[in-house]
Amino acid sequence: MARWVDWLANYNPPWAAYRAMMARRLVALDKQPGTRPVGIGEVWQRLLAKCVLADAGEQGKSACGSTQLCAGLEAGIEGSIHAVRKTA
């Protein structure tokens, strides 16, 4: 897993590698009334993202500085939404 994360984060893999990682299996859940499509298969993508953030998250925060809205917040955009709701 670590070699795959390193390959995706630091090199220029072919487009097919990204397509394979983003592939999902669609399942239709029976909701009354109608159906709801659910994509299954994002576990690998989330695991890869957590590995990259664990390794380079602090560097990303310092590189973004104040130019990104939620780069320094642990809750990300969710924290800023709660802050805006409190002031409104």
CSV table of N, CA and C in Angstrom, one decimal:
chain,number,residue,atom,x,y,z
A,1,MET,N,0.8,-1.2,0.0
A,1,MET,CA,0.0,0.0,0.0
A,1,MET,C,0.9,1.3,0.0
A,2,ALA,N,1.9,1.3,0.8
A,2,ALA,CA,2.8,2.4,0.9
A,2,ALA,C,3.5,2.7,-0.5
A,3,ARG,N,3.9,1.7,-1.2
A,3,ARG,CA,4.5,1.9,-2.5
A,3,ARG,C,3.5,2.5,-3.5
A,4,TRP,N,2.3,2.0,-3.4
A,4,TRP,CA,1.2,2.5,-4.3
A,4,TRP,C,0.9,4.0,-4.0
A,5,VAL,N,0.8,4.3,-2.8
A,5,VAL,CA,0.6,5.7,-2.4
A,5,VAL,C,1.8,6.6,-2.9
A,6,ASP,N,3.0,6.1,-2.7
A,6,ASP,CA,4.2,6.9,-3.1
A,6,ASP,C,4.1,7.1,-4.6
A,7,TRP,N,3.8,6.0,-5.3
A,7,TRP,CA,3.7,6.1,-6.8
A,7,TRP,C,2.7,7.1,-7.3
A,8,LEU,N,1.5,7.1,-6.7
A,8,LEU,CA,0.4,8.0,-7.1
A,8,LEU,C,0.7,9.4,-6.7
A,9,ALA,N,1.4,9.6,-5.6
A,9,ALA,CA,1.6,11.0,-5.0
A,9,ALA,C,2.8,11.7,-5.6
A,10,ASN,N,3.9,10.9,-6.0
A,10,ASN,CA,5.1,11.5,-6.4
A,10,ASN,C,5.6,11.3,-7.8
A,11,TYR,N,4.9,10.5,-8.6
A,11,TYR,CA,5.3,10.2,-9.9
A,11,TYR,C,4.1,10.6,-10.9
A,12,ASN,N,4.2,10.3,-12.1
A,12,ASN,CA,3.2,10.6,-13.1
A,12,ASN,C,2.7,9.2,-13.7
A,13,PRO,N,1.7,8.6,-12.9
A,13,PRO,CA,1.2,7.3,-13.4
A,13,PRO,C,0.3,7.5,-14.6
A,14,PRO,N,0.0,6.4,-15.3
A,14,PRO,CA,-0.9,6.5,-16.5
A,14,PRO,C,-2.3,6.8,-16.0
A,15,TRP,N,-3.1,7.4,-16.9
A,15,TRP,CA,-4.5,7.7,-16.6
A,15,TRP,C,-5.3,6.5,-16.2
A,16,ALA,N,-4.9,5.3,-16.7
A,16,ALA,CA,-5.7,4.1,-16.4
A,16,ALA,C,-5.5,3.8,-14.9
A,17,ALA,N,-4.4,4.2,-14.3
A,17,ALA,CA,-4.3,3.9,-12.8
A,17,ALA,C,-5.3,4.8,-12.0
A,18,TYR,N,-5.5,6.0,-12.4
A,18,TYR,CA,-6.4,6.9,-11.8
A,18,TYR,C,-7.9,6.4,-12.0
A,19,ARG,N,-8.1,6.0,-13.2
A,19,ARG,CA,-9.5,5.4,-13.5
A,19,ARG,C,-9.8,4.2,-12.7
A,20,ALA,N,-8.8,3.3,-12.5
A,20,ALA,CA,-9.0,2.1,-11.7
A,20,ALA,C,-9.3,2.5,-10.3
A,21,MET,N,-8.6,3.5,-9.8
A,21,MET,CA,-8.8,3.9,-8.4
A,21,MET,C,-10.1,4.5,-8.2
A,22,MET,N,-10.6,5.2,-9.2
A,22,MET,CA,-11.9,5.9,-9.1
A,22,MET,C,-13.1,5.1,-9.4
A,23,ALA,N,-12.9,3.8,-9.8
A,23,ALA,CA,-14.0,3.0,-10.3
A,23,ALA,C,-14.9,2.7,-9.1
A,24,ARG,N,-16.2,2.6,-9.3
A,24,ARG,CA,-17.2,2.3,-8.3
A,24,ARG,C,-18.2,1.3,-8.9
A,25,ARG,N,-18.8,0.6,-8.0
A,25,ARG,CA,-19.9,-0.3,-8.4
A,25,ARG,C,-21.2,0.3,-7.9
A,26,LEU,N,-22.1,0.5,-8.8
A,26,LEU,CA,-23.3,1.1,-8.5
A,26,LEU,C,-24.3,0.1,-8.0
A,27,VAL,N,-25.0,0.3,-6.9
A,27,VAL,CA,-26.0,-0.6,-6.4
A,27,VAL,C,-27.2,0.3,-6.2
A,28,ALA,N,-28.4,-0.2,-6.5
A,28,ALA,CA,-29.7,0.5,-6.4
A,28,ALA,C,-30.3,0.0,-5.1
A,29,LEU,N,-30.5,0.9,-4.1
A,29,LEU,CA,-31.2,0.6,-2.9
A,29,LEU,C,-32.6,0.9,-3.0
A,30,ASP,N,-33.5,0.0,-2.5
A,30,ASP,CA,-34.9,0.1,-2.7
A,30,ASP,C,-35.4,1.1,-1.5
A,31,LYS,N,-35.7,2.3,-1.9
A,31,LYS,CA,-36.3,3.3,-1.0
A,31,LYS,C,-37.7,3.5,-1.4
A,32,GLN,N,-38.6,3.6,-0.4
A,32,GLN,CA,-40.0,3.8,-0.7
A,32,GLN,C,-40.3,5.2,-0.6
A,33,PRO,N,-40.7,5.9,-1.6
A,33,PRO,CA,-40.9,5.4,-3.0
A,33,PRO,C,-39.6,5.6,-3.8
A,34,GLY,N,-39.4,4.8,-4.8
A,34,GLY,CA,-38.3,4.9,-5.7
A,34,GLY,C,-37.0,4.1,-5.3
A,35,THR,N,-35.9,4.4,-5.9
A,35,THR,CA,-34.6,3.8,-5.6
A,35,THR,C,-33.6,4.9,-5.4
A,36,ARG,N,-32.5,4.5,-4.8
A,36,ARG,CA,-31.4,5.4,-4.5
A,36,ARG,C,-30.1,4.7,-4.9
A,37,PRO,N,-29.3,5.4,-5.9
A,37,PRO,CA,-28.1,4.8,-6.3
A,37,PRO,C,-27.0,5.0,-5.3
A,38,VAL,N,-26.2,4.0,-5.0
A,38,VAL,CA,-25.1,4.1,-4.0
A,38,VAL,C,-23.8,3.6,-4.7
A,39,GLY,N,-22.8,4.3,-4.6
A,39,GLY,CA,-21.5,3.9,-5.2
A,39,GLY,C,-20.7,3.2,-4.1
A,40,ILE,N,-20.2,2.0,-4.4
A,40,ILE,CA,-19.4,1.2,-3.5
A,40,ILE,C,-18.0,1.1,-4.0
A,41,GLY,N,-17.0,1.3,-3.2
A,41,GLY,CA,-15.6,1.1,-3.7
A,41,GLY,C,-14.7,2.3,-3.4
A,42,GLU,N,-15.1,3.2,-2.5
A,42,GLU,CA,-14.3,4.4,-2.3
A,42,GLU,C,-13.3,4.1,-1.1
A,43,VAL,N,-13.3,3.0,-0.5
A,43,VAL,CA,-12.5,2.7,0.7
A,43,VAL,C,-11.0,2.8,0.3
A,44,TRP,N,-10.6,2.3,-0.8
A,44,TRP,CA,-9.2,2.5,-1.2
A,44,TRP,C,-8.8,3.9,-1.4
A,45,GLN,N,-9.7,4.7,-2.1
A,45,GLN,CA,-9.4,6.1,-2.3
A,45,GLN,C,-9.2,6.8,-1.0
A,46,ARG,N,-10.1,6.6,0.0
A,46,ARG,CA,-10.1,7.2,1.3
A,46,ARG,C,-8.8,6.8,2.0
A,47,LEU,N,-8.4,5.5,2.0
A,47,LEU,CA,-7.2,5.1,2.6
A,47,LEU,C,-6.0,5.7,2.1
A,48,LEU,N,-5.9,5.8,0.7
A,48,LEU,CA,-4.8,6.5,0.1
A,48,LEU,C,-4.7,8.0,0.5
A,49,ALA,N,-5.8,8.6,0.5
A,49,ALA,CA,-5.8,10.0,0.9
A,49,ALA,C,-5.4,10.2,2.4
A,50,LYS,N,-5.8,9.3,3.3
A,50,LYS,CA,-5.4,9.4,4.7
A,50,LYS,C,-3.9,9.2,4.8
A,51,CYS,N,-3.3,8.3,4.0
A,51,CYS,CA,-1.9,8.0,4.1
A,51,CYS,C,-1.1,9.2,3.6
A,52,VAL,N,-1.5,9.9,2.5
A,52,VAL,CA,-0.9,11.1,2.0
A,52,VAL,C,-1.0,12.2,3.0
A,53,LEU,N,-2.2,12.4,3.6
A,53,LEU,CA,-2.3,13.5,4.6
A,53,LEU,C,-1.5,13.2,5.9
A,54,ALA,N,-1.4,12.0,6.3
A,54,ALA,CA,-0.6,11.7,7.5
A,54,ALA,C,0.8,12.0,7.2
A,55,ASP,N,1.3,11.8,6.0
A,55,ASP,CA,2.7,12.1,5.7
A,55,ASP,C,3.0,13.6,5.4
A,56,ALA,N,2.1,14.2,4.6
A,56,ALA,CA,2.4,15.5,4.1
A,56,ALA,C,1.4,16.6,4.5
A,57,GLY,N,0.5,16.3,5.4
A,57,GLY,CA,-0.5,17.2,5.8
A,57,GLY,C,0.0,18.5,6.3
A,58,GLU,N,1.0,18.5,7.2
A,58,GLU,CA,1.5,19.7,7.8
A,58,GLU,C,2.2,20.6,6.7
A,59,GLN,N,2.9,19.9,5.8
A,59,GLN,CA,3.5,20.7,4.7
A,59,GLN,C,2.5,21.4,3.9
A,60,GLY,N,1.4,20.7,3.6
A,60,GLY,CA,0.3,21.3,2.8
A,60,GLY,C,-0.3,22.5,3.5
A,61,LYS,N,-0.5,22.4,4.8
A,61,LYS,CA,-1.1,23.5,5.6
A,61,LYS,C,-0.1,24.7,5.5
A,62,SER,N,1.2,24.5,5.7
A,62,SER,CA,2.1,25.6,5.7
A,62,SER,C,2.2,26.2,4.2
A,63,ALA,N,2.2,25.3,3.2
A,63,ALA,CA,2.3,25.8,1.8
A,63,ALA,C,1.1,26.6,1.4
A,64,CYS,N,-0.1,26.2,1.9
A,64,CYS,CA,-1.3,27.0,1.5
A,64,CYS,C,-1.4,28.3,2.3
A,65,GLY,N,-1.0,28.3,3.5
A,65,GLY,CA,-1.1,29.5,4.3
A,65,GLY,C,-2.5,30.0,4.4
A,66,SER,N,-2.8,31.2,4.2
A,66,SER,CA,-4.1,31.8,4.3
A,66,SER,C,-4.8,31.9,2.9
A,67,THR,N,-4.2,31.3,1.9
A,67,THR,CA,-4.8,31.5,0.6
A,67,THR,C,-6.0,30.5,0.4
A,68,GLN,N,-6.0,29.4,1.1
A,68,GLN,CA,-7.0,28.4,1.0
A,68,GLN,C,-8.0,28.6,2.2
A,69,LEU,N,-9.2,28.5,2.0
A,69,LEU,CA,-10.2,28.8,3.1
A,69,LEU,C,-10.1,27.9,4.3
A,70,CYS,N,-9.9,26.6,4.2
A,70,CYS,CA,-9.9,25.8,5.3
A,70,CYS,C,-8.6,24.9,5.4
A,71,ALA,N,-7.5,25.4,4.9
A,71,ALA,CA,-6.3,24.6,4.9
A,71,ALA,C,-5.8,24.3,6.3
A,72,GLY,N,-5.9,25.3,7.2
A,72,GLY,CA,-5.4,25.1,8.6
A,72,GLY,C,-6.4,24.5,9.6
A,73,LEU,N,-7.6,24.3,9.2
A,73,LEU,CA,-8.6,23.9,10.1
A,73,LEU,C,-8.7,22.3,10.1
A,74,GLU,N,-8.8,21.8,11.3
A,74,GLU,CA,-8.9,20.3,11.4
A,74,GLU,C,-10.2,19.8,10.8
A,75,ALA,N,-11.3,20.5,11.0
A,75,ALA,CA,-12.6,20.0,10.5
A,75,ALA,C,-12.8,20.4,9.1
A,76,GLY,N,-11.9,21.1,8.4
A,76,GLY,CA,-12.0,21.5,7.0
A,76,GLY,C,-13.2,22.5,6.9
A,77,ILE,N,-13.9,22.3,5.8
A,77,ILE,CA,-15.0,23.2,5.5
A,77,ILE,C,-16.1,23.1,6.5
A,78,GLU,N,-16.3,22.0,7.2
A,78,GLU,CA,-17.3,21.9,8.1
A,78,GLU,C,-17.2,22.8,9.3
A,79,GLY,N,-15.9,23.1,9.7
A,79,GLY,CA,-15.7,24.0,10.8
A,79,GLY,C,-16.0,25.4,10.4
A,80,SER,N,-15.8,25.8,9.2
A,80,SER,CA,-16.1,27.2,8.8
A,80,SER,C,-17.6,27.3,8.6
A,81,ILE,N,-18.3,26.3,8.2
A,81,ILE,CA,-19.8,26.4,8.1
A,81,ILE,C,-20.4,26.6,9.5
A,82,HIS,N,-19.9,25.8,10.5
A,82,HIS,CA,-20.4,26.0,11.8
A,82,HIS,C,-20.1,27.4,12.4
A,83,ALA,N,-18.9,28.0,12.0
A,83,ALA,CA,-18.6,29.3,12.5
A,83,ALA,C,-19.5,30.4,11.8
A,84,VAL,N,-19.8,30.2,10.6
A,84,VAL,CA,-20.7,31.1,9.9
A,84,VAL,C,-22.1,31.0,10.5
A,85,ARG,N,-22.6,29.8,10.8
A,85,ARG,CA,-23.9,29.6,11.4
A,85,ARG,C,-24.0,30.3,12.7
A,86,LYS,N,-22.9,30.3,13.5
A,86,LYS,CA,-23.0,30.9,14.8
A,86,LYS,C,-23.1,32.4,14.7
A,87,THR,N,-22.4,33.0,13.7
A,87,THR,CA,-22.5,34.4,13.6
A,87,THR,C,-23.8,34.9,12.9
A,88,ALA,N,-24.4,34.1,12.2
A,88,ALA,CA,-25.7,34.5,11.5
A,88,ALA,C,-26.9,34.4,12.4
